[in-house]
XYZ file of C-alpha atoms in Angstrom:
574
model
C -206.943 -59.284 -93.658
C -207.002 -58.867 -97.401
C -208.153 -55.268 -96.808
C -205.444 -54.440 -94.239
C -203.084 -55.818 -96.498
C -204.464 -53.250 -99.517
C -204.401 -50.012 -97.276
C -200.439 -51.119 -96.769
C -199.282 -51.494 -99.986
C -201.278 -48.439 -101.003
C -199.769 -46.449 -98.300
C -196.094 -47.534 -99.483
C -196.649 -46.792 -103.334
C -197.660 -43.394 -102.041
C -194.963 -42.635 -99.879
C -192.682 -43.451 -102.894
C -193.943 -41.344 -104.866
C -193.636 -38.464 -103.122
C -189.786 -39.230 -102.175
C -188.942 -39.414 -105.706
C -190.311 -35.483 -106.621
C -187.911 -33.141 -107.480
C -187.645 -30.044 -104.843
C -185.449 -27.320 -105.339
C -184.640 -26.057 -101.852
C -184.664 -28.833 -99.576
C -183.998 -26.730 -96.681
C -181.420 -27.177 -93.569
C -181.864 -29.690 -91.071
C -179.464 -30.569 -88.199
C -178.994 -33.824 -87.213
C -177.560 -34.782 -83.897
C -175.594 -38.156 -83.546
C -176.006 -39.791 -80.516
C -173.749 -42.852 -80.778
C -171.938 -44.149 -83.793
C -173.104 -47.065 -85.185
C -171.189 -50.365 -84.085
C -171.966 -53.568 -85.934
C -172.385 -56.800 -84.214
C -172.031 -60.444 -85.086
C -175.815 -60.753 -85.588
C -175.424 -57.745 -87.947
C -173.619 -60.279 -90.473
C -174.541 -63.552 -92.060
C -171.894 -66.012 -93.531
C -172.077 -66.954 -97.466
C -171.820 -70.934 -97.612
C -168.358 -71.787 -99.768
C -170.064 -74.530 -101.851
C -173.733 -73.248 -102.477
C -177.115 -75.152 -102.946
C -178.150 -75.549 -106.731
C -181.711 -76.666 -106.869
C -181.823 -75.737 -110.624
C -181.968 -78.663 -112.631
C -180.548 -77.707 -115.753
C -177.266 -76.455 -113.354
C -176.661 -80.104 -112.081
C -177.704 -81.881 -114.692
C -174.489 -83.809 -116.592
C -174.428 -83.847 -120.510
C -172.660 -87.402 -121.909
C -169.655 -86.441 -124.302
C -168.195 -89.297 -126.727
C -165.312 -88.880 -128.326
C -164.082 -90.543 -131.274
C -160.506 -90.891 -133.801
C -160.435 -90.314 -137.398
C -157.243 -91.595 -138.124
C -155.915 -92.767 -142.052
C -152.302 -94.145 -143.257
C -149.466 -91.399 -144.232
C -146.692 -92.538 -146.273
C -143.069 -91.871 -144.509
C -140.253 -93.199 -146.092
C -138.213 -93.309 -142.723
C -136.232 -96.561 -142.125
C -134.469 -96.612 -138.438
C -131.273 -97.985 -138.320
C -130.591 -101.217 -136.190
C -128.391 -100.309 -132.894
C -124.685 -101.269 -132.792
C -122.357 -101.535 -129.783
C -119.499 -99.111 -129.619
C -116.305 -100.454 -130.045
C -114.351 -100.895 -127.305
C -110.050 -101.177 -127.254
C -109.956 -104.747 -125.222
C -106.419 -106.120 -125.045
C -106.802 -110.231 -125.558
C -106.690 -112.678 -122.162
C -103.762 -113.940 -121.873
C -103.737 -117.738 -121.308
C -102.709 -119.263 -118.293
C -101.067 -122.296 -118.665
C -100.523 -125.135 -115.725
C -96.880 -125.921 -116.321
C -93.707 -124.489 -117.397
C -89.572 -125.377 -118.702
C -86.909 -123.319 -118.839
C -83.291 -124.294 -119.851
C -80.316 -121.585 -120.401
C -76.752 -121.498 -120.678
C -73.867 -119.398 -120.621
C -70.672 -118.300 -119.764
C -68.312 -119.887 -117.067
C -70.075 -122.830 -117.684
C -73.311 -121.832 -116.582
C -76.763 -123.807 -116.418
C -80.026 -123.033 -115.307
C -83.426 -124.936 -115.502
C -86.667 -124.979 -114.210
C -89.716 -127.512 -114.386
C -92.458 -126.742 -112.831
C -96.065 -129.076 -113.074
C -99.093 -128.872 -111.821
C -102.553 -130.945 -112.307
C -105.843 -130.750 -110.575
C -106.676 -134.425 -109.168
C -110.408 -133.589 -108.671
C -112.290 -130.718 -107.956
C -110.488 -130.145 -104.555
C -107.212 -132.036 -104.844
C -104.387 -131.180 -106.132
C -100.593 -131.963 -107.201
C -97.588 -129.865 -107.624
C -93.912 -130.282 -108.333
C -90.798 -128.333 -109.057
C -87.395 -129.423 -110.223
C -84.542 -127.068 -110.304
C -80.710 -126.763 -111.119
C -78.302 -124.451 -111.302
C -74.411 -124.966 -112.079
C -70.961 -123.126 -112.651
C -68.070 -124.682 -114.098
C -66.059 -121.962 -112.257
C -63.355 -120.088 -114.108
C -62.905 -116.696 -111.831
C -59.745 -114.977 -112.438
C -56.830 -115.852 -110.337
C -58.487 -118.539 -108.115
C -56.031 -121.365 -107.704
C -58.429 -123.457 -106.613
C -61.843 -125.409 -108.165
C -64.717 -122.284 -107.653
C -67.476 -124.519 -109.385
C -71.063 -125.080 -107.773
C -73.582 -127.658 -108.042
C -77.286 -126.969 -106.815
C -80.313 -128.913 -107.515
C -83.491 -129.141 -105.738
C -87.350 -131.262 -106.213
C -90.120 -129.992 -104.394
C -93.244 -132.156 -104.088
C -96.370 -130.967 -102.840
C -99.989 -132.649 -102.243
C -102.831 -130.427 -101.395
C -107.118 -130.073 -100.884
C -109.184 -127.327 -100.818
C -112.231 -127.079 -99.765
C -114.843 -124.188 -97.732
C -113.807 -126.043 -94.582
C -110.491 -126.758 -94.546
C -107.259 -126.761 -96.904
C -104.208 -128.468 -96.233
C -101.776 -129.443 -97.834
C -98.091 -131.999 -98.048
C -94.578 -130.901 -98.666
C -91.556 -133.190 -99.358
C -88.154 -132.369 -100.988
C -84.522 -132.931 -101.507
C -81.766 -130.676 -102.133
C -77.852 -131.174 -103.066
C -75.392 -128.722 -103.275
C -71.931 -128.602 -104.112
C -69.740 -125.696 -103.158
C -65.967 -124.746 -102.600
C -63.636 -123.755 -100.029
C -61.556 -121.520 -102.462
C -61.027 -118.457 -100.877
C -56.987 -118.391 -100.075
C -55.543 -115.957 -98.637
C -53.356 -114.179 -101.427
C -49.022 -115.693 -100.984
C -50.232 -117.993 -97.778
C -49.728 -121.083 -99.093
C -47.181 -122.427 -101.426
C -48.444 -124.110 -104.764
C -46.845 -127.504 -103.447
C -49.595 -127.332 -100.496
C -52.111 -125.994 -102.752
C -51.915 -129.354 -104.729
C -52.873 -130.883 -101.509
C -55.566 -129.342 -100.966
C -59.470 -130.942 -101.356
C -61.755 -127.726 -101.194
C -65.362 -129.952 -102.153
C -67.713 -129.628 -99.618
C -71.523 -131.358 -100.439
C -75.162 -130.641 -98.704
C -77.605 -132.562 -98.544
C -81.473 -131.462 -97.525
C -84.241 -133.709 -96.794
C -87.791 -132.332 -95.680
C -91.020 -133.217 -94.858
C -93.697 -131.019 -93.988
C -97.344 -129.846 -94.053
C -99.633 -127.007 -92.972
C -103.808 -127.037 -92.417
C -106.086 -124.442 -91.878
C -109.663 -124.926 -90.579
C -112.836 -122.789 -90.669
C -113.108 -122.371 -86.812
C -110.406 -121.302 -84.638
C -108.158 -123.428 -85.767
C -106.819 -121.027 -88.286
C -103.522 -122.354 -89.437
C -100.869 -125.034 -88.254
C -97.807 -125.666 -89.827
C -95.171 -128.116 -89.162
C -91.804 -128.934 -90.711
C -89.224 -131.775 -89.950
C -85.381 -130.979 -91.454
C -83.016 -133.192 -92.369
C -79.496 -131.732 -92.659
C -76.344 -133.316 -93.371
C -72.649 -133.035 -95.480
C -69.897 -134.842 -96.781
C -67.429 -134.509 -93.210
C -70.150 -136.154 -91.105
C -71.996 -133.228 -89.791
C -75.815 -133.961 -89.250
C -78.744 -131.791 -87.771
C -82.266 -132.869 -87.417
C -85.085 -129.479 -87.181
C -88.422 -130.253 -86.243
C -91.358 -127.090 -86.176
C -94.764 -126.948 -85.437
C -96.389 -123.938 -85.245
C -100.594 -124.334 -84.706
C -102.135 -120.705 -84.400
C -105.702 -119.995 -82.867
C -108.345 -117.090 -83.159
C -111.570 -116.217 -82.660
C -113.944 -113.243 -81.686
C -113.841 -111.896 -77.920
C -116.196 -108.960 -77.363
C -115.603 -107.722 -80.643
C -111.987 -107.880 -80.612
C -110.338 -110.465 -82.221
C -108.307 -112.786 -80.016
C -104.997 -114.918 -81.654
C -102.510 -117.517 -80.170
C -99.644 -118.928 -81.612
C -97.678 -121.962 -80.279
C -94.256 -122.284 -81.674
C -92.487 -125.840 -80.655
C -88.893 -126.107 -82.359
C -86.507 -128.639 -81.788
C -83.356 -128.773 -83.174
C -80.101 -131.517 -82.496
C -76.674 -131.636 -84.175
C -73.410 -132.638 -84.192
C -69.916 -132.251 -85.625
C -67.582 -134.724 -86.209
C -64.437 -132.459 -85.016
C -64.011 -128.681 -84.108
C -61.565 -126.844 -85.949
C -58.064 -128.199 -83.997
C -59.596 -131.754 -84.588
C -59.281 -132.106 -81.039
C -63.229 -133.013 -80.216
C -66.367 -133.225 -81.743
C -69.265 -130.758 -80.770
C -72.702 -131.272 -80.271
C -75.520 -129.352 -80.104
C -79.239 -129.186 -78.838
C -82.292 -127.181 -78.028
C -85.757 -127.227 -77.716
C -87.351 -123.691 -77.809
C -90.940 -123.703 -76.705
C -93.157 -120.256 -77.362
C -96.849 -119.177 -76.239
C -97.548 -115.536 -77.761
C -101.189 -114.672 -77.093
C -102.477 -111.316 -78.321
C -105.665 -109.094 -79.268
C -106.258 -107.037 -81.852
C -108.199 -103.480 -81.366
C -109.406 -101.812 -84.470
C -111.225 -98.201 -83.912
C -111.693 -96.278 -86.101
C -108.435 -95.307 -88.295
C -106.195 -96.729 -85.563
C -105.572 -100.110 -84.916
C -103.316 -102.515 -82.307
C -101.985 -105.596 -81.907
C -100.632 -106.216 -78.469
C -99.433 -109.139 -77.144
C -96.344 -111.013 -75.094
C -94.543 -113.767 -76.124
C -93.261 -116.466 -73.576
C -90.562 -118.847 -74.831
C -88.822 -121.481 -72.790
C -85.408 -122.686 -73.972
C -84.134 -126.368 -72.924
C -80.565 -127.153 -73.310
C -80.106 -130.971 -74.142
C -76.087 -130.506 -74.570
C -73.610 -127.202 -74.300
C -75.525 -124.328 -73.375
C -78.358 -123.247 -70.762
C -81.862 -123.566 -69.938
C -83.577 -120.258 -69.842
C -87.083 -118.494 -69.733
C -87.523 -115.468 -71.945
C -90.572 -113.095 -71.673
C -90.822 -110.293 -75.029
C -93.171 -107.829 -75.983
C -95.277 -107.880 -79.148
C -97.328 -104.836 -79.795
C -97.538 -103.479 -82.999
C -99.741 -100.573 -84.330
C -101.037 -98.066 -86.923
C -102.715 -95.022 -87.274
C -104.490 -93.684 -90.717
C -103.513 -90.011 -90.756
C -104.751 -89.165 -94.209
C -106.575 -92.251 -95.571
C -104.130 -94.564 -97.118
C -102.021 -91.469 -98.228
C -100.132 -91.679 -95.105
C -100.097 -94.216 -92.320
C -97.917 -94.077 -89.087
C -97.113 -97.133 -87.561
C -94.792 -98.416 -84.944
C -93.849 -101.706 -83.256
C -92.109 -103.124 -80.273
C -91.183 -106.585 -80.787
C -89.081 -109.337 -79.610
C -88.446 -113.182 -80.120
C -86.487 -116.360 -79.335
C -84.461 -117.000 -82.848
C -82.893 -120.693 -83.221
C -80.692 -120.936 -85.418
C -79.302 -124.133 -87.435
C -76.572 -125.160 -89.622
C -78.660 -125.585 -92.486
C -79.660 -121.808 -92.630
C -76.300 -120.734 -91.875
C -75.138 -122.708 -95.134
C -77.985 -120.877 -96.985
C -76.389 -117.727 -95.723
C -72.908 -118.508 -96.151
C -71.960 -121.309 -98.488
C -68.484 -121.516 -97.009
C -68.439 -121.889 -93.311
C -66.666 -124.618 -91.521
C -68.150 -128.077 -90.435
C -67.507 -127.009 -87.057
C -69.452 -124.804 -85.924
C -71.553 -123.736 -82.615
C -74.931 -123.511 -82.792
C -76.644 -121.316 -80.412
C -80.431 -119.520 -80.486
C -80.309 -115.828 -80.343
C -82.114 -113.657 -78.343
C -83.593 -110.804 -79.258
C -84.708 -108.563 -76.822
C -86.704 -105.909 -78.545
C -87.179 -104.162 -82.063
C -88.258 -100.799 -81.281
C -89.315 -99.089 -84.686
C -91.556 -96.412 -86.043
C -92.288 -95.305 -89.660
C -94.315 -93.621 -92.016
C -95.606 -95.097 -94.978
C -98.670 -94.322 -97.810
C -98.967 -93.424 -101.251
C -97.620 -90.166 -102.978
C -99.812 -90.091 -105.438
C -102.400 -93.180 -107.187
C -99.404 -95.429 -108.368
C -96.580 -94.037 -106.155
C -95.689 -95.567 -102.631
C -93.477 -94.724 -100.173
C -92.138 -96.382 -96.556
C -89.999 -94.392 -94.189
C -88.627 -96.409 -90.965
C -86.109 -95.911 -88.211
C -85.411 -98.832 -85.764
C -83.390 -99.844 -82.873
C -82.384 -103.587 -82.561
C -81.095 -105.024 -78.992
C -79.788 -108.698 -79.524
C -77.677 -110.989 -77.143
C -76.049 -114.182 -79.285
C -76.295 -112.266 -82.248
C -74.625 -114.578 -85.040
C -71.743 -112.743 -87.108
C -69.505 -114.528 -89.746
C -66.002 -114.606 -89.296
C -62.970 -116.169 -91.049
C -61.140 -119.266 -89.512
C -57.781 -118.823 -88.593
C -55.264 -120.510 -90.143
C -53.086 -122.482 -87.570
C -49.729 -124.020 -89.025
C -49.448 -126.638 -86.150
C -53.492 -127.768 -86.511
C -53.238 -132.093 -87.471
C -56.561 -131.094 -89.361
C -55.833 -130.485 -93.054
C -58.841 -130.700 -94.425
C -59.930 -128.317 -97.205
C -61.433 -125.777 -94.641
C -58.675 -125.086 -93.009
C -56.484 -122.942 -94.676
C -58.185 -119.819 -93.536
C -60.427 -120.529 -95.884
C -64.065 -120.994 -94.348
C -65.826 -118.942 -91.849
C -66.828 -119.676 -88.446
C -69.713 -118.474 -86.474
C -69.093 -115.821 -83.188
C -71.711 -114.603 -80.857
C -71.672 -111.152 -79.461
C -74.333 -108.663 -77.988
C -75.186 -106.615 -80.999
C -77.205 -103.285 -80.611
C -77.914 -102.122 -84.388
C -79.684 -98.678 -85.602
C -80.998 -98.314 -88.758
C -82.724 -96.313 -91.316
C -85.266 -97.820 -93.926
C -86.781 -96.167 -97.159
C -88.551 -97.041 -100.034
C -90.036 -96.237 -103.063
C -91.962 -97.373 -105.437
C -93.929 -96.387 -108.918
C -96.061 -97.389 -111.268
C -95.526 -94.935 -113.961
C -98.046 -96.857 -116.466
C -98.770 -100.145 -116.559
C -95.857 -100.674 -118.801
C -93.427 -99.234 -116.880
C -92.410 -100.309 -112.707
C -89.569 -98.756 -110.807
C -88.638 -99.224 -107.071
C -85.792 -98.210 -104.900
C -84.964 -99.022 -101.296
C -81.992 -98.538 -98.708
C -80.759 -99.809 -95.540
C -78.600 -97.716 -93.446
C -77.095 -98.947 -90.160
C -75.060 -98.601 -87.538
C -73.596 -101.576 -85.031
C -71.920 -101.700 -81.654
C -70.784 -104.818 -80.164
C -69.718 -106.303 -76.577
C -66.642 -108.600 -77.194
C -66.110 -108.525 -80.810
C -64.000 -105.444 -82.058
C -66.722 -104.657 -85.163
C -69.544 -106.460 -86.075
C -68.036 -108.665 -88.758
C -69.628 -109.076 -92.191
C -72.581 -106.870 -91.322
C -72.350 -103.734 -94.248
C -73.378 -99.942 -92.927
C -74.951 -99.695 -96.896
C -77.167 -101.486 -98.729
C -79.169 -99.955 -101.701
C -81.258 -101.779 -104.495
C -83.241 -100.788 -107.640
C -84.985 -101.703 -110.126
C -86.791 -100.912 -113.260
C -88.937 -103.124 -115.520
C -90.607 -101.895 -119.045
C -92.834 -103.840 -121.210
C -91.437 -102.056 -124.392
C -94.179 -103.970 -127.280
C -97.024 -106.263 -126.335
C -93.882 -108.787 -127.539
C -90.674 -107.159 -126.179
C -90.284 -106.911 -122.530
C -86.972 -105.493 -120.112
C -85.193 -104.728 -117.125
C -82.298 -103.519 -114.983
C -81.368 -104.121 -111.415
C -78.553 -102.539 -109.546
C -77.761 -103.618 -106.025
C -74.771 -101.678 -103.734
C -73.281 -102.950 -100.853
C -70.614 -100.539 -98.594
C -68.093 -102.040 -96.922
C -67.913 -104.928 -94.785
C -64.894 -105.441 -92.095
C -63.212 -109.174 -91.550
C -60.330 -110.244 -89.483
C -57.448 -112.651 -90.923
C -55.447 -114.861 -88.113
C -52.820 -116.936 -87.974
C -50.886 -119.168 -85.653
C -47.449 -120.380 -85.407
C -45.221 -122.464 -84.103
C -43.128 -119.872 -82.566
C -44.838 -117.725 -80.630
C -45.439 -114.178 -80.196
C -48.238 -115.122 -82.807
C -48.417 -112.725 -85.636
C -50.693 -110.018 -85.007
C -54.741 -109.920 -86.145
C -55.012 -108.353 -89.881
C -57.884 -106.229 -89.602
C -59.393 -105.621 -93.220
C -62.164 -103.725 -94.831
C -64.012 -105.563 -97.446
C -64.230 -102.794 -100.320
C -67.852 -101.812 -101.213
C -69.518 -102.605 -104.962
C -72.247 -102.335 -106.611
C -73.983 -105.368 -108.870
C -75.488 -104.139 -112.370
C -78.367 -106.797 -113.775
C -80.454 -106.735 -117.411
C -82.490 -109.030 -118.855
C -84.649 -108.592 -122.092
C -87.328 -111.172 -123.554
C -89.426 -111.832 -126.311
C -92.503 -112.952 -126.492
C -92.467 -115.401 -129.438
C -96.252 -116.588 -128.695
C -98.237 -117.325 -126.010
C -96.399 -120.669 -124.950
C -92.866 -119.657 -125.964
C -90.516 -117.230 -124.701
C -86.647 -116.442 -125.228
C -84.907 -114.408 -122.841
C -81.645 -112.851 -122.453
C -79.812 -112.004 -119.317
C -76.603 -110.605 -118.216
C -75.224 -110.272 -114.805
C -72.459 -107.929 -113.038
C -72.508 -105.572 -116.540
C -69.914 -103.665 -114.836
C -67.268 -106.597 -114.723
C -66.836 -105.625 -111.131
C -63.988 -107.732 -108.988
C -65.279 -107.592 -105.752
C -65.285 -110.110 -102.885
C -68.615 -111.045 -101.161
C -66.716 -112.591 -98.348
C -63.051 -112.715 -97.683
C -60.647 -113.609 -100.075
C -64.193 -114.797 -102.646
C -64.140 -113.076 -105.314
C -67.017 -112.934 -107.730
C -67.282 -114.338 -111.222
C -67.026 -110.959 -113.774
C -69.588 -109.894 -116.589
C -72.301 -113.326 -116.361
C -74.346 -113.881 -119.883
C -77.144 -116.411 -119.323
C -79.963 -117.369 -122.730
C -82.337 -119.666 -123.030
C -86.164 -120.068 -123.734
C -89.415 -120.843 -121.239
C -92.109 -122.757 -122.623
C -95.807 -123.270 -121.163
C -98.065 -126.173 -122.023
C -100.553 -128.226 -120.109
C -101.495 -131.748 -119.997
């Protein structure tokens, strides 16, 4: 084998040899191609991506060790310590628990407020308030005593705590008014002598509300005592217990209204009988509130049931309550709209509060109002501006209007209401339609400003105009706090005219005809300024009708003219 493997390697060197001499003419040769040549897969091999190294110097890992040289430098670099950036904080102002405030000023005037307040224990609490204000009268050409006497104490009695809060209300109230609204040449001074316009009120209440954390949400009740110096006396009693809770996601609410309400008068006007009075309104107004969304309803009926205990009739009443409002653009403008209705007693006491001089004999009658149909649009103009558009149409059956007594020259009674000098109470089917807008800015937070007005328009059943009831009522307002110290404001309130009736009866008849008259419109022009002597003490100047205006709020009452009132608040705590 070694041999055969000799001859072949000998026979290779050779054959190399001779292919690498040089030949000058190699000559032609033509060379026929059969088939081109086509590689295959076995043709190929593949190169591995991550090679075998068996070299051991390649894989063998040298040990580095690194180390740090390191030596002090001097620096003379000191870093400042870090400071807070000032910022302009205006101080807490301190709330105190109580407050007094006594002024004076012209006609005789007093005002004065005390108001206390002291936490019992961590949950209870007590509260009281005790205010009077007074007029020694003085209005130009009044023949008779205008001076007024009111003064009220408010108690109260309260806990709070995660699961319930209530709290316990009682109070008293006198006030002192007078019928001196005569009719201008009606009565001769001799009669005028004669006559004893005082009237007196007297207020005494009870009441209490409590709210639980379950569906019990909030009851309220309130028991009235109501009663003056010609024998008139009305008892009020209302509870009002409201439940809600969650109903498939939609929040469920019931409200139970129970008011009774019993009066009487000593005499009617003639002195001829005495009237009495009684009713006891019961109400069940269920309703559910949807919320989708931007848009969100409240719809719901109310069911009131009115017994009669002396003049008058028992009836059932049935109203709709749906409200609702829809978020057009955020809270920049939101359309809403209601349709409401609701059983309204009324009582002597609030139509005293109303009118200070109507007559001791009065009828007293609920008033039922059918529906309030009203849409508006309402939203902010811009981050501190506000705005509320609404237009409304009012349907109401034993709608209470004020009206002046007539004055009856044959009438035994000669009390001091009787010289067409006190108002009665008529009820008519009223249908009113009227036009609402506000608006309201907050031009810094020194500086408020609001206007709204109240357009309307009445149409009655039986009584030629709805009396006492103005087509015009504007009000605005301003208030700047000029100096952390120095604080002011203006109010301005106009009322358009107002239409009255005056009567009289004779002996001899025909009687004279009705005097129809139109109670002139005014306007009312308020200021105050104070100044903030420290945090406890404050004085305070104020000034009412600036203009000096001589206008009548009711017939035949005028007003008292320009009204200056200062005095001085002061907060302290126990």
């Amino acid at each position: 084998m070694k041999q055969v493997k000799f001859i072949i390697i000998a026979f290779l060197l050779t054959q190399l040899s001779f292919s690498q001499k040089k030949d000058d003419n190699i000559g032609t040769e033509v060379v026929n191609v059969v088939k081109p040549y086509t590689p295959t897969i076995s043709d190929a091999f593949k190169v591995k991506e991550t090679p075998t190294l068996d070299d051991d110097d390649t894989s063998k890992k040298e040990n580095i060790q690194y180390t740090i040289f390191s030596f002090p430098v001097a620096s003379t670099f000191a870093p400042s310590k870090g400071k807070a950036a000032n910022v302009d904080k205006s101080a807490q102002e301190k709330i105190y628990s109580n407050y007094l405030t006594l002024g004076a000023g012209n006609f005789g005037t007093i005002n004065a407020e005390l108001f206390v307040t002291e936490n019992i224990s961590n949950t209870d609490y007590f509260g009281g308030m005790l205010r009077h204000s007074s007029s020694q009268g003085g209005i130009k050409d009044v023949v008779l005593d205008d001076k007024f006497f009111n003064t009220a104490l408010d108690l109260t009695y309260g806990s709070r705590t995660k699961a319930m809060s209530w709290n316990a209300d009682l109070g008293y109230q006198n006030q002192v008014y007078n019928w001196y609204g005569i009719y201008p040449g009606l009565l001769s001074d001799a009669t005028i002598e004669t006559i004893d316009e005082q009237q007196t009120y007297h207020t005494l209440y009870l009441g209490g509300r409590l709210g639980l954390d379950n569906i019990l949400k909030e009851s309220t009740f309130k028991f009235t005592r109501f009663w003056d110096a010609f024998g008139s006396a009305e008892n009020r009693f209302v509870a009002k217990p409201s439940l809600e809770f969650d109903f498939v996601e939609q929040k469920i609410r019931t409200d139970f209204v129970l008011d009774y309400i019993s009066g009487s008068f000593d005499q009617n006007l003639d002195k001829t009988a005495s009237i009495k009075y009684g009713f006891t309104n019961v109400g069940f107004q269920p309703s559910i509130k949807i919320h989708k969304d931007d848009l969100t309803i409240n719809a719901g009926v109310g069911l009131f049931y009115s017994a009669a205990q002396e003049a008058g009739e028992s009836k059932f009443f049935v109203y709709p309550q749906v409200t609702g409002s829809y978020k057009i653009v955020g809270d920049l403008m939101i359309l809403y709209a209601g349709l409401e209705g609701t059983l309204q007693q009324n009582s002597y006491h609030d139509f005293v509060q109303d009118n200070f001089f109507v007559s001791p004999t009065l009828a007293v009658a609920p008033t039922d109002q059918k529906f309030d149909i009203y849409a508006g649009l309402k939203g902010k103009l811009a981050s501190s501006i506000s705005y509320n558009i609404r237009g409304s149409y009012k349907n109401e059956d034993g709608k209470a209007l004020f009206r002046s007594n007539i004055y009856n020259l044959s009438n035994a009674n000669t009390d001091g209401y009787t010289y067409s000098n006190s108002f009665d109470v008529v009820y008519d089917k009223v249908k009113t339609v009227s036009f609402f807008g506000e608006l309201k800015a907050d031009f810094s937070k020194n500086v408020s400003f609001g206007i709204n007005g109240t357009f309307s328009s009445y149409s009655t059943n039986d009584q030629p105009e709805a009396w006492n009831l103005p087509a015009i009522k504007l009000a605005s307002t301003i208030d700047v706090n000029i100096t952390p110290k120095w604080y002011a404001g203006t109010s301005l309130f106009f009322v358009g005219e107002r239409k009255d009736v005056f009567r009289q009866a004779t002996v001899t008849l025909p009687f004279p005809p009705d005097e129809n008259i139109t109670l002139k419109s005014f306007f009312d022009l308020n200021a105050h300024v104070g100044f903030k002597y420290s945090e406890r003490l404050t004085f305070f100047l104020k000034g009412n009708n600036l203009a000096n205006q001589d206008y009548q709020r009711w017939l035949n009452y005028p007003v008292q003219g320009l009204q200056i009132l200062g005095g001085a608040s002061y907060k302290f705590d126990f």
